[in-house]
Amino acid sequence: MLIECETCQVRNLACGECVVTVLLGEPYERRMDIDEGERRALTVLADAGLIPPMRLIPSDERAS
């Protein structure tokens, strides 16, 4: 999964409640790639209440 904060539809609205912010700090202009195992691990941690869930809602447009 490719996370591109600059193309997220809830950028500046839900950043403070997103695991990307917890992991990387302010996510603006950030891009990260997580594999399926990492995604499952983040889901387990979020389900346990240890971290916030990912709030990414990708838009159709891609960052250049």
CSV table of N, CA, C and O in Angstrom, one decimal:
chain,number,residue,atom,x,y,z
A,1,MET,N,0.8,-1.2,0.0
A,1,MET,CA,0.0,0.0,0.0
A,1,MET,C,0.9,1.2,0.0
A,1,MET,O,1.8,1.3,0.8
A,2,LEU,N,0.6,2.1,-0.9
A,2,LEU,CA,1.4,3.4,-1.0
A,2,LEU,C,0.5,4.5,-0.3
A,2,LEU,O,-0.6,4.7,-0.7
A,3,ILE,N,1.1,5.1,0.7
A,3,ILE,CA,0.4,6.2,1.4
A,3,ILE,C,1.0,7.5,0.9
A,3,ILE,O,2.2,7.8,1.0
A,4,GLU,N,0.2,8.4,0.3
A,4,GLU,CA,0.7,9.7,-0.2
A,4,GLU,C,-0.2,10.7,0.5
A,4,GLU,O,-1.4,10.9,0.0
A,5,CYS,N,0.3,11.3,1.5
A,5,CYS,CA,-0.5,12.3,2.3
A,5,CYS,C,-1.0,13.4,1.4
A,5,CYS,O,-2.1,13.9,1.6
A,6,GLU,N,-0.2,13.8,0.5
A,6,GLU,CA,-0.6,15.0,-0.3
A,6,GLU,C,-1.8,14.8,-1.2
A,6,GLU,O,-2.4,15.7,-1.7
A,7,THR,N,-2.2,13.5,-1.4
A,7,THR,CA,-3.4,13.2,-2.2
A,7,THR,C,-4.5,12.7,-1.4
A,7,THR,O,-5.5,12.3,-1.9
A,8,CYS,N,-4.4,12.7,-0.1
A,8,CYS,CA,-5.5,12.2,0.8
A,8,CYS,C,-6.6,13.2,0.9
A,8,CYS,O,-6.4,14.4,1.1
A,9,GLN,N,-7.8,12.7,0.7
A,9,GLN,CA,-9.0,13.6,0.8
A,9,GLN,C,-9.3,14.2,2.1
A,9,GLN,O,-10.0,15.2,2.2
A,10,VAL,N,-8.8,13.6,3.2
A,10,VAL,CA,-9.0,14.1,4.5
A,10,VAL,C,-7.7,14.8,5.1
A,10,VAL,O,-7.6,15.0,6.3
A,11,ARG,N,-6.8,15.2,4.2
A,11,ARG,CA,-5.6,15.9,4.6
A,11,ARG,C,-6.0,17.2,5.3
A,11,ARG,O,-6.9,17.9,4.8
A,12,ASN,N,-5.4,17.5,6.4
A,12,ASN,CA,-5.6,18.6,7.2
A,12,ASN,C,-6.9,18.5,8.0
A,12,ASN,O,-7.2,19.4,8.8
A,13,LEU,N,-7.7,17.5,7.8
A,13,LEU,CA,-8.9,17.3,8.6
A,13,LEU,C,-8.8,16.1,9.6
A,13,LEU,O,-9.3,16.2,10.7
A,14,ALA,N,-8.1,15.1,9.2
A,14,ALA,CA,-8.0,13.9,10.1
A,14,ALA,C,-6.5,13.5,10.4
A,14,ALA,O,-6.3,12.4,10.9
A,15,CYS,N,-5.6,14.4,10.0
A,15,CYS,CA,-4.1,14.0,10.2
A,15,CYS,C,-3.8,13.7,11.7
A,15,CYS,O,-3.0,12.8,11.9
A,16,GLY,N,-4.3,14.5,12.6
A,16,GLY,CA,-4.0,14.3,14.0
A,16,GLY,C,-4.5,13.0,14.6
A,16,GLY,O,-4.1,12.5,15.6
A,17,GLU,N,-5.4,12.3,13.8
A,17,GLU,CA,-6.0,11.1,14.3
A,17,GLU,C,-5.5,9.9,13.4
A,17,GLU,O,-6.1,8.8,13.4
A,18,CYS,N,-4.5,10.1,12.6
A,18,CYS,CA,-4.0,9.1,11.7
A,18,CYS,C,-2.7,8.5,12.2
A,18,CYS,O,-1.8,9.2,12.7
A,19,VAL,N,-2.5,7.2,12.0
A,19,VAL,CA,-1.3,6.5,12.4
A,19,VAL,C,-0.1,7.1,11.7
A,19,VAL,O,1.1,7.0,12.2
A,20,VAL,N,-0.2,7.6,10.5
A,20,VAL,CA,0.9,8.1,9.7
A,20,VAL,C,1.5,9.3,10.5
A,20,VAL,O,2.8,9.4,10.6
A,21,THR,N,0.7,10.1,11.1
A,21,THR,CA,1.2,11.2,11.9
A,21,THR,C,1.9,10.7,13.2
A,21,THR,O,2.9,11.2,13.6
A,22,VAL,N,1.4,9.6,13.8
A,22,VAL,CA,2.0,9.0,14.9
A,22,VAL,C,3.4,8.5,14.6
A,22,VAL,O,4.4,8.7,15.3
A,23,LEU,N,3.5,7.8,13.4
A,23,LEU,CA,4.8,7.2,13.0
A,23,LEU,C,5.8,8.2,12.5
A,23,LEU,O,7.0,8.1,12.8
A,24,LEU,N,5.3,9.2,11.7
A,24,LEU,CA,6.3,10.1,11.0
A,24,LEU,C,6.2,11.6,11.5
A,24,LEU,O,7.0,12.4,10.9
A,25,GLY,N,5.3,11.9,12.3
A,25,GLY,CA,5.1,13.3,12.6
A,25,GLY,C,4.2,14.0,11.6
A,25,GLY,O,3.4,13.3,10.9
A,26,GLU,N,4.2,15.3,11.5
A,26,GLU,CA,3.4,15.9,10.5
A,26,GLU,C,3.6,15.3,9.1
A,26,GLU,O,4.7,15.3,8.6
A,27,PRO,N,2.5,14.8,8.5
A,27,PRO,CA,2.7,14.0,7.3
A,27,PRO,C,2.7,14.8,6.0
A,27,PRO,O,2.9,14.2,4.9
A,28,TYR,N,2.6,16.0,6.0
A,28,TYR,CA,2.5,16.8,4.8
A,28,TYR,C,3.7,16.5,3.9
A,28,TYR,O,4.8,16.6,4.3
A,29,GLU,N,3.5,16.3,2.6
A,29,GLU,CA,4.5,16.0,1.6
A,29,GLU,C,5.2,14.7,1.9
A,29,GLU,O,6.3,14.5,1.5
A,30,ARG,N,4.6,13.8,2.6
A,30,ARG,CA,5.2,12.5,3.0
A,30,ARG,C,4.6,11.4,2.0
A,30,ARG,O,3.5,11.5,1.5
A,31,ARG,N,5.4,10.4,1.9
A,31,ARG,CA,5.0,9.2,1.1
A,31,ARG,C,5.7,8.0,1.7
A,31,ARG,O,6.9,8.0,2.0
A,32,MET,N,4.9,7.0,1.9
A,32,MET,CA,5.5,5.8,2.5
A,32,MET,C,4.8,4.6,1.9
A,32,MET,O,3.7,4.6,1.4
A,33,ASP,N,5.5,3.5,1.9
A,33,ASP,CA,5.0,2.2,1.3
A,33,ASP,C,5.0,1.2,2.4
A,33,ASP,O,6.0,1.0,3.0
A,34,ILE,N,3.8,0.6,2.7
A,34,ILE,CA,3.8,-0.5,3.7
A,34,ILE,C,3.3,-1.7,3.0
A,34,ILE,O,2.4,-1.7,2.1
A,35,ASP,N,3.9,-2.9,3.4
A,35,ASP,CA,3.4,-4.1,2.8
A,35,ASP,C,2.2,-4.7,3.6
A,35,ASP,O,1.8,-4.2,4.6
A,36,GLU,N,1.7,-5.8,3.1
A,36,GLU,CA,0.5,-6.4,3.7
A,36,GLU,C,0.8,-6.8,5.2
A,36,GLU,O,-0.1,-6.6,6.0
A,37,GLY,N,1.9,-7.3,5.5
A,37,GLY,CA,2.3,-7.7,6.9
A,37,GLY,C,2.3,-6.5,7.8
A,37,GLY,O,1.8,-6.6,8.9
A,38,GLU,N,2.9,-5.4,7.3
A,38,GLU,CA,2.9,-4.2,8.1
A,38,GLU,C,1.5,-3.6,8.3
A,38,GLU,O,1.2,-3.2,9.4
A,39,ARG,N,0.7,-3.7,7.3
A,39,ARG,CA,-0.6,-3.2,7.4
A,39,ARG,C,-1.5,-4.0,8.4
A,39,ARG,O,-2.2,-3.5,9.2
A,40,ARG,N,-1.3,-5.4,8.4
A,40,ARG,CA,-2.0,-6.2,9.4
A,40,ARG,C,-1.5,-5.9,10.8
A,40,ARG,O,-2.3,-5.8,11.7
A,41,ALA,N,-0.2,-5.7,10.9
A,41,ALA,CA,0.3,-5.3,12.3
A,41,ALA,C,-0.3,-4.0,12.8
A,41,ALA,O,-0.6,-3.8,13.9
A,42,LEU,N,-0.3,-3.0,11.9
A,42,LEU,CA,-0.9,-1.7,12.2
A,42,LEU,C,-2.4,-1.8,12.6
A,42,LEU,O,-2.9,-1.2,13.5
A,43,THR,N,-3.1,-2.7,11.9
A,43,THR,CA,-4.5,-3.0,12.2
A,43,THR,C,-4.7,-3.6,13.6
A,43,THR,O,-5.6,-3.2,14.4
A,44,VAL,N,-3.8,-4.5,13.9
A,44,VAL,CA,-3.9,-5.2,15.2
A,44,VAL,C,-3.6,-4.2,16.3
A,44,VAL,O,-4.3,-4.1,17.3
A,45,LEU,N,-2.6,-3.3,16.2
A,45,LEU,CA,-2.3,-2.3,17.1
A,45,LEU,C,-3.4,-1.3,17.3
A,45,LEU,O,-3.8,-0.9,18.4
A,46,ALA,N,-4.0,-0.9,16.2
A,46,ALA,CA,-5.1,0.0,16.2
A,46,ALA,C,-6.4,-0.6,16.9
A,46,ALA,O,-7.0,0.0,17.7
A,47,ASP,N,-6.6,-1.8,16.5
A,47,ASP,CA,-7.8,-2.5,17.1
A,47,ASP,C,-7.6,-2.7,18.7
A,47,ASP,O,-8.6,-2.7,19.4
A,48,ALA,N,-6.4,-2.8,19.1
A,48,ALA,CA,-6.1,-2.9,20.6
A,48,ALA,C,-6.1,-1.5,21.2
A,48,ALA,O,-5.9,-1.4,22.5
A,49,GLY,N,-6.2,-0.4,20.5
A,49,GLY,CA,-6.2,0.9,21.0
A,49,GLY,C,-4.9,1.5,21.3
A,49,GLY,O,-4.8,2.5,22.0
A,50,LEU,N,-3.8,0.9,20.8
A,50,LEU,CA,-2.5,1.3,21.1
A,50,LEU,C,-2.0,2.4,20.1
A,50,LEU,O,-1.1,3.2,20.5
A,51,ILE,N,-2.6,2.5,18.9
A,51,ILE,CA,-2.3,3.5,18.0
A,51,ILE,C,-3.6,3.9,17.3
A,51,ILE,O,-4.5,3.1,17.3
A,52,PRO,N,-3.7,5.1,16.7
A,52,PRO,CA,-4.9,5.4,15.9
A,52,PRO,C,-4.9,4.7,14.6
A,52,PRO,O,-3.8,4.3,14.1
A,53,PRO,N,-6.1,4.4,14.0
A,53,PRO,CA,-6.1,3.8,12.7
A,53,PRO,C,-5.6,4.7,11.6
A,53,PRO,O,-5.6,5.9,11.8
A,54,MET,N,-5.4,4.2,10.5
A,54,MET,CA,-5.0,5.0,9.3
A,54,MET,C,-6.3,5.7,8.8
A,54,MET,O,-7.3,5.1,8.7
A,55,ARG,N,-6.2,6.9,8.5
A,55,ARG,CA,-7.4,7.7,8.0
A,55,ARG,C,-7.3,8.0,6.6
A,55,ARG,O,-8.1,8.8,6.0
A,56,LEU,N,-6.4,7.4,5.9
A,56,LEU,CA,-6.1,7.7,4.4
A,56,LEU,C,-7.4,7.4,3.6
A,56,LEU,O,-8.0,6.4,3.6
A,57,ILE,N,-7.8,8.4,2.8
A,57,ILE,CA,-8.8,8.3,1.8
A,57,ILE,C,-8.2,8.8,0.5
A,57,ILE,O,-8.2,10.1,0.3
A,58,PRO,N,-7.6,8.0,-0.3
A,58,PRO,CA,-6.9,8.5,-1.5
A,58,PRO,C,-7.9,9.1,-2.5
A,58,PRO,O,-9.0,8.7,-2.7
A,59,SER,N,-7.4,10.2,-3.1
A,59,SER,CA,-8.2,10.8,-4.2
A,59,SER,C,-7.8,10.1,-5.5
A,59,SER,O,-6.9,9.3,-5.6
A,60,ASP,N,-8.5,10.4,-6.6
A,60,ASP,CA,-8.2,9.8,-7.9
A,60,ASP,C,-7.0,10.3,-8.5
A,60,ASP,O,-6.3,9.7,-9.3
A,61,GLU,N,-6.6,11.6,-8.1
A,61,GLU,CA,-5.4,12.2,-8.8
A,61,GLU,C,-4.2,11.7,-8.1
A,61,GLU,O,-4.1,11.4,-6.9
A,62,ARG,N,-3.1,11.6,-8.8
A,62,ARG,CA,-1.8,11.2,-8.3
A,62,ARG,C,-0.9,12.4,-8.1
A,62,ARG,O,-0.9,13.3,-9.0
A,63,ALA,N,-0.1,12.4,-7.1
A,63,ALA,CA,0.9,13.4,-6.9
A,63,ALA,C,2.0,13.3,-8.0
A,63,ALA,O,2.4,12.2,-8.3
A,64,SER,N,2.5,14.4,-8.5
A,64,SER,CA,3.5,14.3,-9.5
A,64,SER,C,4.9,14.3,-8.9
A,64,SER,O,5.1,14.8,-7.9
